[in-house]
């Protein structure tokens, strides 16, 4: 959600005629969907805030506003309760702030949904000697199992999948790589609380070979012959492990085509982003079109 | 994050020897990562809560607990401020609750990241007469542009991408479909606030043909010859629109292979989920192995 203009509502002092009391409206910025965004940057007494919010709500109703957003930095946690009492509810939260929202019209709200997925990567890095880059972890479900696994990690907020895969391999093993393609992906639900996971298993080409393992998370890291890797009982288990092995083998021996990233721009802006599509299509002579 | 056991800490009344005051520890459940989860189901005075939280923190430190989670239903918004004052911060929020978190050890916290992505679908539905199912929308960026577009939508919490695509097509147009494959996907950042978007452009095969458009969101819906669809200036724009058209055409005319869903199970449980991989690989005679 971007902000279309900076014409914030003027702060209006409504002086009570016979007294001292004044109620300032909250400082708000219009968004491009007929709503307003209030970002509480300064501390405020919770009672003062509630009065201002009430006066502002009355004003926004008159103006026909729709979605109302209040971004509350965690330092102003005292303002959560008054906002909720005035009808706001939670939209999303990050470590340092809580976003509350309210929908004024009588109609069904068309507010954007919250984020629902975490994105992870698994990295299949194989060298010219058919050795796979594998690790053992100090924590997590593989800890103490003796299983040599592919480096995995979580894509950070705002990070491209292809760059997140390169970063994770570098962090865990010290190996530089270039991204080749997404071999497969898998969606799971209720992976942490109610949220879902998207795991992208990616192939990367190593550009360096000397392993420097990360101390905190990684117990051990090495290059392992692919036959030895796939012979581990864990990787012969039905379901995802076996599928991953089969597709990695199909990639190196049978020309399996995954999805390769190509830079593109979004439809309504010039923001750059990556799209991922069948790599064979990209390599066909006829597709000089992309 | 699942709960490993139900052996909640007993509520311990610590009677102050010479007085009336007693401080009950908060009711907590151990998680499988050495931490505890507190779910505040009943209303509580914020001062009483703060005392109990302090006493509990002292106890959990003694026990060597690591990650502490407090799930606060929105009715108990009065408890946000005291939790923050005792060192908790926000992890995530849904409309009806806020999850706060705290990390007790001196080490770097290894708490799971919050969800970072919203997942959307675009649906390429084409019938045997080479007509594409297209819509015009009542709201959003296409409103009033006259552009005929593919049905799109947001995958709901806990919903599989392939089933979300079928649902959106049905909701917007009344057309029943079966899912064929993901043709391409695209990742964008800062799509709403700091969050990212993953858009999966999918092909579906129509199973019914009489359009019943959804009233609220859809201004119009129809079957349009593919040449007429691709001739629209919007779909000839460089970047994503042109790429989508090229890949849809490659799919129907050149045997482009996208990623098809197959059911699988996760590595550490028997939860079913879908993985998506190159559909040609699935159709090869040699791949009776999957």
PDB file of C-alpha atoms in Angstrom, chain B residues 133-139 148-153 168-174 211-222:
ATOM      1  CA  UNK B 133     -11.816 -16.517 -19.803  1.00  0.00           C
ATOM      2  CA  UNK B 134     -11.415 -12.783 -19.099  1.00  0.00           C
ATOM      3  CA  UNK B 135     -12.882 -10.276 -16.649  1.00  0.00           C
ATOM      4  CA  UNK B 136     -13.162  -6.564 -15.986  1.00  0.00           C
ATOM      5  CA  UNK B 137     -13.024  -5.458 -12.371  1.00  0.00           C
ATOM      6  CA  UNK B 138     -15.044  -2.998 -10.312  1.00  0.00           C
ATOM      7  CA  UNK B 139     -12.094  -1.916  -8.192  1.00  0.00           C
ATOM      8  CA  UNK B 148      -9.833  -7.433 -20.173  1.00  0.00           C
ATOM      9  CA  UNK B 149      -7.664  -9.369 -17.743  1.00  0.00           C
ATOM     10  CA  UNK B 150      -7.209 -12.857 -16.372  1.00  0.00           C
ATOM     11  CA  UNK B 151      -9.089 -13.650 -13.156  1.00  0.00           C
ATOM     12  CA  UNK B 152      -6.788 -13.061 -10.187  1.00  0.00           C
ATOM     13  CA  UNK B 153      -7.055 -13.439  -6.475  1.00  0.00           C
ATOM     14  CA  UNK B 168     -11.052 -17.792  -7.499  1.00  0.00           C
ATOM     15  CA  UNK B 169     -12.120 -18.696 -11.045  1.00  0.00           C
ATOM     16  CA  UNK B 170     -15.340 -20.193  -9.692  1.00  0.00           C
ATOM     17  CA  UNK B 171     -16.067 -17.180  -7.459  1.00  0.00           C
ATOM     18  CA  UNK B 172     -15.410 -14.550 -10.113  1.00  0.00           C
ATOM     19  CA  UNK B 173     -16.939 -16.265 -13.147  1.00  0.00           C
ATOM     20  CA  UNK B 174     -18.906 -19.325 -12.020  1.00  0.00           C
ATOM     21  CA  UNK B 211     -20.466 -17.618 -17.033  1.00  0.00           C
ATOM     22  CA  UNK B 212     -22.135 -16.389 -13.840  1.00  0.00           C
ATOM     23  CA  UNK B 213     -20.134 -13.351 -12.822  1.00  0.00           C
ATOM     24  CA  UNK B 214     -19.643 -12.294  -9.248  1.00  0.00           C
ATOM     25  CA  UNK B 215     -21.559  -9.049  -8.634  1.00  0.00           C
ATOM     26  CA  UNK B 216     -19.409  -7.191  -6.160  1.00  0.00           C
ATOM     27  CA  UNK B 217     -15.937  -7.329  -7.683  1.00  0.00           C
ATOM     28  CA  UNK B 218     -16.496  -8.191 -11.332  1.00  0.00           C
ATOM     29  CA  UNK B 219     -17.916  -5.652 -13.790  1.00  0.00           C
ATOM     30  CA  UNK B 220     -17.984  -8.089 -16.680  1.00  0.00           C
ATOM     31  CA  UNK B 221     -16.724 -11.539 -17.682  1.00  0.00           C
ATOM     32  CA  UNK B 222     -16.649 -13.371 -21.006  1.00  0.00           C
TER      33      UNK B 222
END
